[in-house]
Each structure stands twice: as structure tokens, then as C-alpha cells.
XYZ file of C-alpha atoms in Angstrom:
750
model
C -8.882 -66.056 16.685
C -8.253 -62.607 15.149
C -5.165 -61.356 13.376
C -4.336 -58.896 16.201
C -4.226 -61.689 18.777
C -2.027 -63.901 16.557
C 0.356 -61.003 15.930
C 0.669 -60.326 19.654
C 1.268 -64.036 20.279
C 4.139 -64.076 17.747
C 5.696 -61.034 19.419
C 5.552 -62.613 22.853
C 7.099 -65.810 21.488
C 9.852 -63.900 19.730
C 10.500 -61.876 22.820
C 10.356 -64.547 25.521
C 11.072 -67.670 23.530
C 8.702 -70.616 23.187
C 9.549 -72.247 26.518
C 7.535 -71.226 29.574
C 6.162 -68.241 27.688
C 3.020 -67.916 29.811
C 4.894 -68.221 33.103
C 7.394 -65.541 32.116
C 4.661 -63.219 30.927
C 2.713 -63.568 34.161
C 5.849 -62.849 36.178
C 6.528 -59.725 34.141
C 2.932 -58.589 34.500
C 3.121 -58.906 38.288
C 6.300 -56.834 38.431
C 4.695 -54.175 36.249
C 1.819 -53.946 38.704
C 4.270 -53.168 41.490
C 6.319 -50.726 39.434
C 3.211 -48.780 38.458
C 3.133 -47.429 42.023
C 6.128 -45.289 40.995
C 5.911 -42.518 38.407
C 6.862 -43.536 34.879
C 9.485 -41.318 33.185
C 8.016 -37.935 32.370
C 4.812 -38.471 34.387
C 3.585 -37.228 37.753
C 2.308 -38.843 40.938
C 0.631 -37.035 43.802
C 1.409 -38.114 47.362
C -1.383 -36.651 49.513
C -1.989 -37.557 53.101
C -5.301 -39.353 53.474
C -5.213 -39.020 57.258
C -6.423 -35.395 57.265
C -9.990 -36.402 56.313
C -12.383 -33.445 56.103
C -15.609 -34.649 54.503
C -17.345 -37.836 53.337
C -20.475 -39.121 51.617
C -22.144 -42.530 51.285
C -22.617 -43.047 47.528
C -24.591 -46.168 46.561
C -22.398 -48.928 48.075
C -19.200 -46.858 48.251
C -17.895 -44.325 50.782
C -16.293 -41.261 49.210
C -13.876 -39.302 51.392
C -11.683 -36.228 50.908
C -8.709 -35.149 52.980
C -6.956 -31.775 52.783
C -5.385 -32.654 49.422
C -6.477 -36.245 48.757
C -9.629 -37.889 47.432
C -10.666 -41.550 47.335
C -13.565 -43.953 47.651
C -13.742 -47.097 49.745
C -15.568 -50.288 48.791
C -16.705 -52.033 52.028
C -17.486 -55.320 50.272
C -14.061 -55.622 48.635
C -12.205 -53.850 51.482
C -10.415 -51.726 48.867
C -9.657 -48.013 48.635
C -9.328 -46.337 45.210
C -7.443 -43.058 44.860
C -8.898 -40.237 42.761
C -7.145 -37.105 41.502
C -6.977 -34.491 38.760
C -5.640 -37.231 36.491
C -9.153 -38.735 36.633
C -10.699 -35.513 35.334
C -11.519 -33.742 38.603
C -11.081 -29.989 38.499
C -8.422 -29.609 41.175
C -7.269 -30.754 44.578
C -8.399 -29.171 47.836
C -11.919 -30.564 48.329
C -13.763 -29.015 51.262
C -17.268 -30.536 50.962
C -18.922 -33.702 49.627
C -22.691 -34.195 49.396
C -24.526 -37.026 47.654
C -27.636 -36.138 45.639
C -29.211 -39.606 45.825
C -32.229 -38.835 43.618
C -29.915 -37.681 40.820
C -27.123 -40.214 41.412
C -24.657 -37.343 41.469
C -21.992 -36.425 43.995
C -21.545 -32.710 44.640
C -17.885 -31.860 45.198
C -17.095 -28.416 46.598
C -13.541 -27.059 46.595
C -11.670 -24.513 48.675
C -11.414 -22.374 45.537
C -15.211 -22.191 45.116
C -15.257 -24.592 42.151
C -18.048 -27.192 42.115
C -17.902 -30.583 40.383
C -21.062 -32.645 39.896
C -20.012 -36.279 39.473
C -22.433 -38.793 37.989
C -22.066 -42.263 39.530
C -23.063 -45.755 38.459
C -25.534 -47.972 40.286
C -22.606 -49.422 42.238
C -21.055 -46.039 43.027
C -18.161 -45.838 40.534
C -17.311 -42.420 39.038
C -18.910 -41.406 35.743
C -19.256 -38.146 33.827
C -18.381 -34.802 35.378
C -20.000 -31.353 35.183
C -18.025 -28.374 36.476
C -19.410 -25.060 37.754
C -16.865 -22.236 38.095
C -19.186 -19.265 38.654
C -18.223 -18.827 42.314
C -14.513 -19.280 41.667
C -14.516 -16.801 38.793
C -16.759 -14.158 40.417
C -14.645 -10.988 40.327
C -16.989 -9.147 42.705
C -16.243 -11.633 45.481
C -12.919 -10.807 47.091
C -10.942 -13.064 49.384
C -11.567 -16.728 50.133
C -14.343 -18.526 48.249
C -14.108 -21.788 50.179
C -17.240 -23.969 50.344
C -17.560 -25.054 53.982
C -20.821 -27.000 54.231
C -24.068 -27.771 52.421
C -27.739 -28.058 53.391
C -30.353 -29.208 50.885
C -34.024 -28.290 50.608
C -35.700 -29.758 47.513
C -33.694 -28.804 44.442
C -31.933 -25.974 46.299
C -28.601 -26.557 47.998
C -27.491 -23.872 50.468
C -23.705 -23.649 50.348
C -22.048 -22.104 53.398
C -19.020 -20.204 52.099
C -16.342 -17.930 53.475
C -18.130 -14.923 51.968
C -21.788 -15.844 52.625
C -24.369 -18.333 51.313
C -24.810 -19.521 47.723
C -28.053 -21.130 46.552
C -27.398 -23.803 43.928
C -30.188 -25.348 41.858
C -28.913 -28.929 41.754
C -31.417 -30.021 39.106
C -30.280 -27.363 36.631
C -26.684 -27.235 37.888
C -26.731 -23.459 38.149
C -26.339 -20.800 40.836
C -29.731 -19.306 41.675
C -28.865 -16.713 44.336
C -26.143 -15.409 46.662
C -26.581 -14.015 50.197
C -23.675 -11.745 51.146
C -23.181 -9.184 53.907
C -25.954 -10.682 56.039
C -24.336 -9.811 59.356
C -25.722 -7.150 61.723
C -26.032 -3.874 59.846
C -25.091 -5.539 56.575
C -21.592 -6.525 57.639
C -19.744 -9.305 55.799
C -19.573 -12.679 57.552
C -17.942 -16.046 57.097
C -20.592 -18.769 57.124
C -19.319 -22.013 58.625
C -22.543 -24.026 58.356
C -26.292 -23.770 57.800
C -29.175 -25.778 59.256
C -32.925 -25.978 58.580
C -35.234 -26.338 61.588
C -38.391 -24.875 63.119
C -39.418 -23.212 59.824
C -36.177 -21.190 59.859
C -32.736 -21.295 58.328
C -29.847 -20.924 60.762
C -26.296 -19.873 59.909
C -23.281 -20.345 62.144
C -21.078 -17.371 61.256
C -18.081 -15.325 62.279
C -20.581 -12.865 63.849
C -22.470 -15.458 65.860
C -25.549 -17.566 65.177
C -27.956 -15.934 62.716
C -31.478 -17.011 61.746
C -34.112 -16.045 59.198
C -37.639 -17.245 58.533
C -37.513 -19.827 55.764
C -40.411 -18.874 53.476
C -40.865 -17.864 49.804
C -41.926 -14.358 50.857
C -38.727 -13.666 52.818
C -35.812 -12.048 50.977
C -32.823 -13.886 52.418
C -30.418 -11.702 50.428
C -31.438 -8.723 52.645
C -29.455 -8.537 55.869
C -32.506 -7.240 57.710
C -34.131 -10.649 57.322
C -31.414 -12.208 59.485
C -31.542 -11.885 63.273
C -28.928 -12.751 65.868
C -29.931 -15.765 67.964
C -29.307 -15.260 71.674
C -27.307 -17.857 73.592
C -27.169 -18.874 77.241
C -25.039 -16.429 79.295
C -21.326 -17.097 79.067
C -21.594 -19.577 76.182
C -20.861 -19.674 72.496
C -22.084 -22.028 69.822
C -19.408 -24.477 68.695
C -21.572 -26.021 65.976
C -25.248 -26.427 65.065
C -27.156 -29.123 63.163
C -30.724 -29.587 62.054
C -32.209 -33.067 62.473
C -35.841 -33.911 61.667
C -36.783 -30.209 61.745
C -35.228 -29.613 65.182
C -32.177 -27.492 65.973
C -29.316 -28.687 68.168
C -26.126 -26.954 69.210
C -22.888 -27.845 70.982
C -22.398 -25.582 74.011
C -18.787 -25.822 75.277
C -18.632 -26.800 78.930
C -22.276 -27.914 78.963
C -23.223 -30.387 76.232
C -25.880 -30.783 73.557
C -28.656 -28.198 73.680
C -31.934 -28.052 71.758
C -33.694 -24.810 70.869
C -37.312 -25.074 72.034
C -39.765 -22.189 72.102
C -37.027 -19.602 71.627
C -34.901 -21.017 74.471
C -31.978 -23.429 74.753
C -32.336 -26.577 76.830
C -29.396 -28.898 77.533
C -30.639 -32.388 76.679
C -27.300 -34.215 76.892
C -24.828 -33.005 79.531
C -21.281 -33.402 78.187
C -18.807 -30.886 79.687
C -15.988 -32.050 77.386
C -18.010 -31.551 74.188
C -15.932 -30.387 71.216
C -18.522 -30.338 68.438
C -21.715 -31.689 66.968
C -22.162 -33.859 63.874
C -25.258 -35.382 62.329
C -26.418 -38.290 60.229
C -29.697 -38.250 58.307
C -31.611 -39.264 61.451
C -29.693 -38.169 64.584
C -27.107 -35.860 66.107
C -23.790 -37.177 67.387
C -21.645 -35.222 69.843
C -17.854 -35.287 69.790
C -15.566 -35.292 72.825
C -11.895 -36.322 73.274
C -11.563 -39.941 72.011
C -15.346 -40.277 72.129
C -18.589 -40.051 70.142
C -21.962 -39.871 71.912
C -25.490 -40.130 70.602
C -28.900 -39.818 72.258
C -28.811 -43.414 73.471
C -25.276 -43.174 74.879
C -21.683 -43.766 73.831
C -21.235 -44.668 70.170
C -17.462 -44.966 70.213
C -14.533 -44.667 72.620
C -11.203 -45.165 70.894
C -7.811 -43.482 70.732
C -8.059 -43.488 66.918
C -10.692 -40.782 67.216
C -8.802 -37.498 66.897
C -10.745 -34.648 65.311
C -13.956 -35.943 63.686
C -15.289 -33.652 60.974
C -18.273 -35.549 59.529
C -20.160 -38.794 60.103
C -22.603 -40.893 58.120
C -24.289 -44.282 58.442
C -24.197 -46.843 55.621
C -23.606 -50.552 54.941
C -24.328 -51.454 58.571
C -21.584 -49.193 59.912
C -20.903 -45.638 60.963
C -18.233 -43.831 58.938
C -16.208 -40.932 60.328
C -14.012 -38.444 58.481
C -11.337 -37.683 61.073
C -8.698 -35.019 60.391
C -6.031 -36.933 62.359
C -6.859 -40.590 61.617
C -8.482 -40.505 58.167
C -11.590 -42.500 57.295
C -12.792 -44.658 60.196
C -15.348 -47.467 60.080
C -17.304 -48.232 63.261
C -19.108 -51.559 63.345
C -20.438 -52.353 66.792
C -17.472 -51.792 69.107
C -14.858 -52.414 66.392
C -13.025 -49.478 64.808
C -11.093 -49.812 61.552
C -8.945 -47.219 59.741
C -9.486 -47.677 55.983
C -7.659 -44.806 54.260
C -5.254 -45.513 51.372
C -1.492 -45.644 51.791
C 0.198 -42.241 51.982
C 2.323 -39.919 54.094
C 1.027 -38.785 57.466
C 1.162 -35.117 56.470
C 0.847 -32.912 53.403
C 3.493 -30.386 54.396
C 7.174 -31.261 54.676
C 10.034 -28.833 55.202
C 12.827 -31.247 54.255
C 13.195 -34.160 51.813
C 16.226 -36.455 51.963
C 17.233 -39.155 49.471
C 19.137 -42.301 50.330
C 21.218 -44.689 48.182
C 19.032 -47.473 49.585
C 16.233 -46.239 47.271
C 14.401 -44.353 49.982
C 12.990 -40.873 50.367
C 12.614 -39.493 53.878
C 10.048 -36.733 54.363
C 10.615 -34.626 57.464
C 7.977 -32.240 58.808
C 10.325 -30.069 60.864
C 12.327 -26.996 59.941
C 13.777 -23.720 61.159
C 12.814 -20.102 60.738
C 15.540 -17.604 59.902
C 16.013 -16.881 63.620
C 16.526 -20.612 64.336
C 13.107 -21.268 65.851
C 11.081 -24.397 65.021
C 8.971 -23.988 61.905
C 6.626 -26.951 62.338
C 5.978 -29.499 65.040
C 4.810 -33.067 64.408
C 6.285 -36.236 65.796
C 8.242 -38.635 63.649
C 8.867 -38.814 59.905
C 7.655 -40.574 56.757
C 9.517 -42.903 54.412
C 8.803 -43.773 50.777
C 10.334 -46.971 49.412
C 9.368 -49.443 46.671
C 6.238 -47.463 45.872
C 4.834 -47.422 49.414
C 4.723 -44.993 52.315
C 5.563 -45.945 55.876
C 4.856 -43.640 58.826
C 7.127 -43.488 61.870
C 5.011 -41.561 64.368
C 5.522 -43.287 67.717
C 5.225 -41.045 70.809
C 8.815 -41.870 71.835
C 10.201 -39.993 68.821
C 11.165 -36.309 69.117
C 8.578 -33.731 68.209
C 10.529 -32.380 65.269
C 12.932 -34.153 62.918
C 14.491 -31.446 60.764
C 17.375 -33.140 58.931
C 18.684 -36.570 57.912
C 21.671 -38.163 56.174
C 22.472 -41.711 55.083
C 25.813 -43.284 56.082
C 26.858 -45.960 53.552
C 29.655 -47.176 55.838
C 27.438 -48.415 58.678
C 24.294 -48.416 56.475
C 22.329 -46.331 58.962
C 20.233 -43.234 58.425
C 20.933 -40.492 60.945
C 18.230 -38.010 61.924
C 18.626 -34.659 63.649
C 15.818 -33.093 65.652
C 14.817 -29.815 67.201
C 15.242 -30.407 70.934
C 15.477 -34.223 70.753
C 19.109 -34.826 69.789
C 20.602 -37.260 67.268
C 18.801 -40.467 66.260
C 19.463 -43.240 63.756
C 17.592 -46.046 62.058
C 18.172 -49.049 59.835
C 15.397 -49.861 57.428
C 12.717 -50.927 58.318
C 13.381 -50.582 62.055
C 12.145 -47.597 64.078
C 14.566 -44.823 65.033
C 16.609 -45.011 68.225
C 18.476 -42.296 70.091
C 22.230 -41.849 69.525
C 22.968 -38.669 71.485
C 20.800 -36.233 73.435
C 23.618 -33.904 74.524
C 23.454 -31.955 71.277
C 19.736 -31.336 71.508
C 19.127 -29.129 68.474
C 20.587 -30.145 65.106
C 19.878 -28.094 61.991
C 21.839 -30.119 59.421
C 23.681 -33.429 58.976
C 26.282 -34.592 56.460
C 28.355 -37.777 56.099
C 31.921 -37.819 54.756
C 33.496 -40.697 52.752
C 35.057 -42.117 55.950
C 31.632 -42.636 57.504
C 31.987 -39.768 60.004
C 28.707 -37.944 60.689
C 28.914 -34.127 60.880
C 26.330 -32.167 62.881
C 25.452 -28.489 62.814
C 24.239 -27.476 66.302
C 23.270 -23.866 65.680
C 23.152 -20.858 67.946
C 23.011 -17.097 67.496
C 25.694 -16.740 70.195
C 29.244 -16.414 68.886
C 32.174 -18.304 70.379
C 30.363 -21.590 71.013
C 31.169 -24.926 69.389
C 28.544 -25.384 66.696
C 30.106 -28.148 64.581
C 30.199 -31.680 65.988
C 31.460 -34.841 64.350
C 30.623 -38.385 65.348
C 33.537 -40.578 64.375
C 33.106 -44.171 63.249
C 34.075 -45.362 66.732
C 31.157 -43.415 68.254
C 33.295 -40.649 69.790
C 32.347 -36.998 69.332
C 34.626 -34.039 68.551
C 33.649 -30.348 68.579
C 34.699 -27.381 66.404
C 34.058 -23.640 66.641
C 33.827 -21.835 63.286
C 33.458 -18.056 63.098
C 29.657 -18.093 63.090
C 27.271 -20.536 64.700
C 23.969 -19.630 63.028
C 24.142 -22.604 60.647
C 21.077 -23.540 58.621
C 22.592 -26.105 56.228
C 25.869 -28.034 55.970
C 27.430 -29.879 53.014
C 30.903 -31.417 52.523
C 32.971 -30.848 49.376
C 35.516 -33.182 47.784
C 38.325 -31.569 49.798
C 36.660 -32.298 53.137
C 35.739 -28.599 53.596
C 32.389 -27.822 55.257
C 30.215 -25.333 53.339
C 27.528 -23.731 55.483
C 24.455 -21.681 54.731
C 23.975 -19.080 57.486
C 20.839 -17.564 58.975
C 19.455 -14.587 57.047
C 18.213 -13.280 60.412
C 21.830 -12.714 61.422
C 23.079 -11.133 58.210
C 23.048 -14.140 55.907
C 25.959 -15.192 53.745
C 28.020 -18.367 53.981
C 31.057 -19.753 55.698
C 33.511 -22.490 54.772
C 35.390 -24.424 57.468
C 38.398 -26.719 57.143
C 38.409 -29.140 60.104
C 42.023 -30.155 59.418
C 43.454 -26.629 59.811
C 40.565 -24.953 61.718
C 40.438 -22.226 59.039
C 37.165 -20.361 58.444
C 36.281 -18.259 55.395
C 33.204 -16.027 55.422
C 31.581 -15.396 52.047
C 29.288 -12.477 51.245
C 28.046 -10.408 48.317
C 31.243 -8.353 48.248
C 33.622 -8.713 45.289
C 36.596 -10.883 46.205
C 34.760 -12.174 49.282
C 32.418 -14.553 47.486
C 30.529 -12.179 45.190
C 27.213 -13.864 46.053
C 24.187 -12.572 44.099
C 22.521 -11.939 47.472
C 23.405 -12.443 51.133
C 20.173 -14.372 51.679
C 21.267 -17.911 50.791
C 18.383 -20.416 50.648
C 19.933 -23.660 49.343
C 23.234 -25.486 48.733
C 24.231 -28.571 46.749
C 27.419 -30.223 45.464
C 27.183 -31.507 41.910
C 28.771 -34.606 40.370
C 31.852 -32.626 39.306
C 32.438 -31.328 42.843
C 31.192 -27.783 42.143
C 29.201 -25.976 44.846
C 25.874 -24.512 43.655
C 24.239 -21.758 45.686
C 20.585 -20.671 45.613
C 19.923 -17.114 46.807
C 17.124 -14.559 46.808
C 18.627 -13.246 43.571
C 19.234 -16.368 41.546
C 22.013 -18.950 41.311
C 25.795 -18.819 41.768
C 28.509 -21.487 41.464
C 31.892 -21.969 43.118
C 33.782 -23.879 40.422
C 37.082 -24.200 42.334
C 36.187 -25.108 45.935
C 39.769 -26.083 46.776
C 40.817 -22.414 46.372
C 38.218 -21.031 48.761
C 40.835 -20.050 51.368
C 42.889 -17.970 48.930
C 42.804 -14.168 49.012
C 40.229 -13.610 46.263
C 37.127 -15.775 45.902
C 34.268 -15.001 43.542
C 31.352 -17.197 42.538
C 30.346 -17.107 38.900
C 26.767 -16.819 37.713
C 25.610 -18.979 34.787
C 23.958 -17.110 31.938
C 20.716 -18.308 30.420
C 18.698 -16.428 27.819
C 21.144 -13.469 28.019
C 20.632 -12.912 31.734
C 22.075 -14.239 34.977
C 20.495 -17.560 35.867
C 17.116 -16.919 37.569
C 18.142 -13.385 38.495
C 15.504 -11.781 40.701
C 14.037 -15.101 41.841
C 14.364 -16.706 45.256
C 15.951 -20.125 44.745
C 14.601 -22.226 47.600
C 15.779 -25.716 46.608
C 18.527 -27.339 44.538
C 19.064 -30.978 43.502
C 21.420 -32.761 41.087
C 20.262 -35.840 39.172
C 22.294 -38.759 37.861
C 23.025 -36.885 34.627
C 24.482 -33.926 36.612
C 21.519 -31.833 35.507
C 20.258 -29.175 37.899
C 16.732 -29.177 39.325
C 16.003 -25.727 40.718
C 12.998 -24.875 42.870
C 11.891 -21.278 43.342
C 8.940 -19.324 44.656
C 7.520 -19.318 41.117
C 8.060 -22.844 39.854
C 10.415 -25.754 39.177
C 13.129 -25.721 36.510
C 15.376 -28.368 34.986
C 18.648 -27.092 33.484
C 21.550 -28.861 31.831
C 24.867 -29.541 33.611
C 26.142 -25.938 33.567
C 22.806 -24.124 33.866
C 22.861 -22.582 30.392
C 20.099 -24.638 28.731
C 16.547 -24.902 30.071
C 15.240 -28.443 29.598
C 11.885 -28.122 31.352
C 9.855 -25.710 33.437
C 6.862 -26.565 35.634
C 4.333 -24.430 37.488
C 0.960 -25.048 39.109
C -0.630 -23.834 35.856
C 1.069 -26.231 33.426
C 1.587 -29.318 35.612
C 0.118 -31.230 38.577
C 2.260 -29.191 40.985
C -0.129 -28.219 43.820
C 1.755 -24.924 44.212
C 4.419 -23.050 42.258
C 6.211 -22.385 45.541
C 8.833 -25.121 45.972
C 9.893 -25.931 49.548
C 12.428 -28.712 48.933
C 13.619 -31.284 46.396
C 15.088 -34.783 46.612
C 15.961 -37.284 43.878
C 15.688 -41.028 44.457
C 19.000 -42.200 42.963
C 18.017 -45.631 41.611
C 14.983 -44.458 39.622
C 15.822 -40.782 39.211
C 12.329 -39.845 40.450
C 12.185 -36.238 41.642
C 10.204 -35.588 44.846
C 8.907 -32.054 45.240
C 7.610 -30.516 48.470
C 5.268 -27.518 48.311
C 3.111 -25.745 50.918
C 0.057 -27.458 49.363
C 1.322 -31.017 49.175
C 3.949 -33.444 47.924
C 4.315 -34.769 44.354
C 6.906 -36.736 42.389
C 8.005 -36.577 38.774
C 9.282 -39.623 36.895
C 12.892 -38.715 36.275
C 14.805 -39.455 33.098
C 18.245 -39.591 34.757
C 19.419 -41.933 37.512
C 22.732 -42.629 39.231
C 25.007 -44.551 36.847
C 26.053 -48.104 37.639
C 29.802 -48.583 38.285
C 29.883 -51.489 35.782
C 27.366 -53.226 33.556
C 25.492 -55.844 35.567
C 22.244 -55.985 33.605
C 19.834 -53.488 32.100
C 16.150 -52.976 32.824
C 13.731 -51.885 30.091
C 10.397 -50.511 31.264
C 7.611 -50.842 30.288
C 8.157 -54.075 28.435
C 6.109 -55.007 26.477
C 4.758 -51.611 25.406
C 0.989 -51.916 25.160
C -1.260 -50.075 22.666
C -2.525 -47.516 25.197
C 0.962 -46.469 26.383
C 2.019 -42.959 25.366
C 4.973 -42.212 27.631
C 8.724 -42.778 27.574
C 10.449 -46.155 27.602
C 13.322 -46.132 30.087
C 16.516 -48.196 29.892
C 18.187 -48.315 33.324
C 21.229 -49.942 34.869
C 23.603 -48.125 32.483
C 27.067 -46.785 33.217
C 28.030 -43.140 32.778
C 27.631 -41.790 29.229
C 26.406 -45.083 27.738
C 25.608 -45.090 24.017
C 22.201 -46.706 23.422
C 21.151 -47.941 19.979
C 17.673 -49.294 19.214
C 17.293 -51.451 16.112
C 14.320 -53.176 14.527
C 14.121 -56.900 13.758
C 15.596 -56.261 10.319
C 18.750 -54.719 11.762
C 17.879 -51.119 10.834
C 18.859 -48.369 13.291
C 15.678 -46.781 14.666
C 16.992 -44.497 17.418
C 20.245 -43.588 19.132
C 20.919 -41.637 22.317
C 23.261 -41.339 25.302
C 22.359 -42.032 28.893
C 21.747 -39.363 31.497
C 23.687 -40.952 34.325
C 22.332 -44.494 34.483
C 19.146 -43.959 32.424
C 18.320 -43.523 28.766
C 14.822 -42.914 27.410
C 13.035 -43.473 24.099
C 9.836 -41.687 23.075
C 8.897 -44.585 20.734
C 9.679 -42.570 17.606
C 12.415 -43.126 15.055
C 14.977 -40.571 13.937
C 12.449 -39.215 11.404
C 9.776 -38.731 14.052
C 7.650 -41.685 12.947
C 5.869 -43.722 15.624
C 7.307 -47.169 16.348
C 5.340 -49.978 14.731
C 4.354 -53.316 16.247
C 7.365 -55.580 16.497
C 10.397 -56.689 18.472
C 13.220 -54.164 18.914
C 16.774 -54.846 20.016
C 18.423 -52.525 22.539
C 22.228 -52.297 22.502
C 24.051 -50.454 25.312
C 27.760 -49.686 24.790
C 30.184 -47.881 27.093
C 31.601 -44.575 25.864
C 34.969 -46.207 25.094
C 33.283 -49.075 23.245
C 34.916 -51.765 25.379
C 31.783 -53.120 27.076
C 28.237 -53.663 26.021
C 24.913 -55.286 26.846
C 21.804 -56.087 24.855
C 18.099 -56.517 25.511
C 14.783 -56.928 23.707
C 11.741 -54.695 23.690
C 8.299 -55.698 22.410
C 5.992 -52.996 21.057
C 2.314 -53.753 20.444
C 0.262 -51.145 18.592
């Protein structure tokens, strides 16, 4: 038994005590496994939807599959799905094509950007080394989209169908050999959706129709004159084409599967409802609503089948990449969905946090003229490291807002056209009121009354509703009804963000006196940096923070809003007004009263008053899928920050959580710290402004800090910057007044 093992054993005994040491360690290990589903402090997690499957490949005994923003492989023998991402070394997200090079044991991964990864795999299909080719992505002479749409292989040459033409890739040398651009009639540019090899020709399905060229060494395929337009039956168009065993097949809408024989098309499989054509290595497979058909008849009829994109056959099953249902396995007549856990969508307009440690992701939203921005039934919920989808047909098309009511412990949801709904976790939502059909924003006051904004561009109509605790509704009519967002301040006043389509600005309404105050960019009347207000939030001190198209403003005395003169102040950072010139699209306040600010150019973390920049993230320096931030929400118990962008949803392990009202126990994570850990240790369960002291076994002070809300963090370095050594450390947490305290132990193994 080596010295390292004995040293670790002593640490575990010192930490846990000699009794039941193994049992306690195993219990801790199991809890760590669960907690690892949530981002550790200072780290990122991506939350892609795996239901929007686009492409797949059978790789040894694994099935690799990519959705719009997700990537994973499935092991049929173990019935396990393993997520893959940029954290595993892949170039980026946004995979558009997978193709397995079996003779080389390499998986070709094509991206929407034009980047190509060549992934070496083991004999059992696990990922290995990676080679990246960026020539297409970086080609300055190619303007516009460089998306890789499809791939056809002939020997060592892979013909990549791209949005700008065809690229020939030598897969043996991992280099681009040729590019065919402007191959349309007369040399016009075309988008190439797919290529197929058949009848001694290469066919290209393009934005200018079906093109073909003789496939021979003497033919210059880079010359547009080599490509001829293939005629189609009168009144038809080609939906998709595939080449199987040197024969060409096409999907003819309204007719079925047609084969090109002797220069003519012959329908060999009548299927009037045909939507497309896929292929395996040995046969074509036609797609129709809820149905797959092959030469011998129906392969599959199932409601799970939505929009199949690709199909392959392996491990005794057919595998389908479906853009609505994810990866499907078809074995005989049985159909199984095998995608990893995740949200049902990649794009969310609204994120809402709940004190019950939940994040609700809502797909719906409004345009500036109060029209629906996106339409998808239901909503998604993240809790305890797992996603749950609420997508039943009975739910309204568009949930656009939500608010948690701690009095009745229900979450209320507002929809576009479907009224007010509510839910208690984990039960599905149920309708509360359909009279107020369209609800743009919800807020709950301390009494448990639920306030609804029911917007309209028509003046003089009641556009504020309140549902009292007894279930009765009351209506109010403020000056303007074009309400995009509603929050409640500590005085009970309603602060409202108004539609930029109707002049923008804000209004404040006092339900007790029926007073309304309109706020604009005029001095004395609000002095907003810009009339286009994009976001509102109330901080922990009761101040109202405003995000506009010209930076941030703050109302630091909300109780005086109905006085004669009202002016917001603008925090100053780096000798200029905070984020002046930037559109501030999202605001959130963490447990330390720090301000998370989302803009069209990135995500910022500022201190309590917005004068000190603590962190800045963009798509270039972080895993953010886009620098354009749509919305923010902070899970209060952990402090994790959820960030919605047009290209997907991510979360960042926060370092500030909501403070506990009194000490009831502290949580130290991770504990023990293992040799490969390089992040932050978090101490949670603290009260506001807790003093945290970390001491070594000899009683020497190693580190001291104060909590941000209910969380303190340690970077495992002492006050001189030296890395913490192997040993047991004692953590002391003391209230700011020194009257209460708690202690814990932390084991560090190096």
C-alpha cells in the first residue's frame, strides 16, 4: 500500500471519524454524482435540446447523433446516452452533418460554420483524437453561409454539399482538394442541398433545380458548363434525391418515389403524401406523415415520427434522426426515443426563477407591436439537475410569462391567447381563467395576490387585472395599455415597461390611489437614457433598475415617483455612463445584490451599484453560444445563472445565492476536493454578509472572505496565493455581528 493511499485514508478518517467511514464516504460520493449535473461555481453547462435531431452515424457499436445545438452518442448495449460538447475538445456547436469513415475509424463532423472535425474513434466507438480543418470557414473569398448540408463519398474523395457549392475533401490526407462554385445555369451561384452518385453521373439538388454532370476524370466539375439541368415530370419538383447501388431515386410530391431510368422518371412506389426520401447503405426509405416506407412496404407507423432527417441501420435496428422527436430506435414494430435529457427547444424568450429551486423556460414572447413572437405548446422546467417537458396538446400554444406565488405555493403562467394557468410541481398546468386571454406579464405581491398585464394598443381599456387570494378578480385602467413587463416595488406600486412600437417609455401605477405616472427621456419626467426600455428588475435594496437601448438607469427612490420631478440616475463605470450605447436586453439580481446585465454584445456582472465590473462574457471568451442575450434568470438556492440566447441556453455556476434567514447548517462543495479539481469550493447556507474563515489543522488562518448573499467561495489558495496542500481544513462561518456561528470540515487531497 503506497504512501499516497495511506495519506488519503488518514484524511478521510480525520474528516469523517473512524466510525462508519466507508458508509459515509459512499453516501457523499452518491450525492456528488447528483450535484455534478449542476454547474460548479465559475463553470458553464450547456442545455441543448436533443429533440431537434438533424444527422446521425453508426460508429462501431455506437450511434452518434447531432441536434441543432447538441451532440451525443448512444450505446445500445448499455442503453446509455453520453453528451458531447466543446468542453470535450470539439470545435464548436451547430453540427449539420455526420459521416463515418469506417475504413479509417474516423467520424467526419461538419458544422454550419464550414468547420470540419475528424474524430478518431476506438474499436468500441468512443471518441479519441481530433483533427480540425478550418479552410472552408476561413475562406475570405466565400461570402455568406458556409454550412455543410450533406456528404457523398467516392473512394478517398468526399463531396460536401454546401450553401455556396460543392467542396471535395480528400479524407485520407484531411485536406480540401477542390471547390465547385457558381455551377448553376450560366455560371450562377447555387445552394447545394445534397449530392448523389448514380448512373455514372453526379447529381446535385440545388436552389436552381436538379443538376447533373458526368462523373469521370476527364470532366472538369468546377466548370458550370459541365453541369446540366435535369428535366422533371410536368408539374413536379424534386423534394430530395438519393443514390443507392448506382441508381438514382427522387421524391416527387403528390406522386411518390421515382427512379430515373434511361433519361426518364418512373414512379416505382406511389405515395401521394410523400414528404422526402432518405437512404441507408442498401435501400431508399420514403417519409410521409407519421410513416416510413421502404420497397417492401411500411417500415414504421408511429406518432413519434415527426420530421425525419436521416436514417441508418445498425445493431439489428433502424435509427432515425428526427427533428421533432430526437433519436429514434426502430426494432421490429417497437419504437423507442433514446435522446439524452434536455429542454424541448433551443430558443426561449423568457426565463423565470422560483424559490422552489426551479427554472421555467418559456418559448413564447411578444414583438414590439404586441404580436406573438414564437409559437410552441407548453414549457420546460429545470429542477435538481434535470429537465422536464410539459408539452401536452391541452396546453396553450404560447406561454409567455410566469410567476411563483409563495403564499399558495403555485406557479402561475400567462399565455398568448390561452388565458391564465397554474401548476404545482410536478403536476401539469391547469387553467385558472380564460377571460383574460392574452397576458404579457405576471407579478405576485407579498399578500399572495397575482397581478396580470393584459395588453392592448387601444387606450381606455382595463389592462391591469389582479387575482386576489380568494380567487376574485379586480380590474384597473392605467394611462397606457401597451404593457410588455410588470414588476412590483416595495411600496406596492406597479412599474411597467411599455411597447416601443407605441412610443416606448414606462409608467408607474398605484392601485391604492389609481394614480399613474408616465416616465420618458425628458428631464424631470424620468430622464431615461432612451425611450426604448428593454428590461426591468427590482434589486435587494428596493431600487428599480432599467435596461434601455442606451444603457442602464436606476430609480433609487421609488416611493417619490409621484412627486413633481423624477429623474433616474445613471451609474458611472470606467468614466462613462453604464453601458452607454448598448441595448440592455436582460437584467437579473443575484443573492449578493450584484447585477447581471445582458446586452446584444455580451453578458456582464457588476457589483451592487454598477460601478465595478466583476466579469464579462462573450461568445469569443466563453461557452456562450451567442453574444446576444435574450433573457436571464438566477436559481436562488444555488445562485446558478441561466442565460437564453438565439442559439441556445446555457448556465453559469453562480458564486452568490439567496441568504438564509438564520443559520441552519452549511454545505461545502466539493468535499473532499480531489487532485484533479481546479475550480472554486463553495460554502452555502450562509446568512447575509457572513464572515468565513478557513484554517488549517494547525490553527493557522489560510483564507478569509465574506459571503455574497448566502454563498462564499474559496479558490483553494491562501492569502499569499499559494495552492492549498493536502490536509483537513476547518471552515468557520460567523454572522456580521459576531453573535452566531457555524463550523465545518473540508478535506483537500493533492
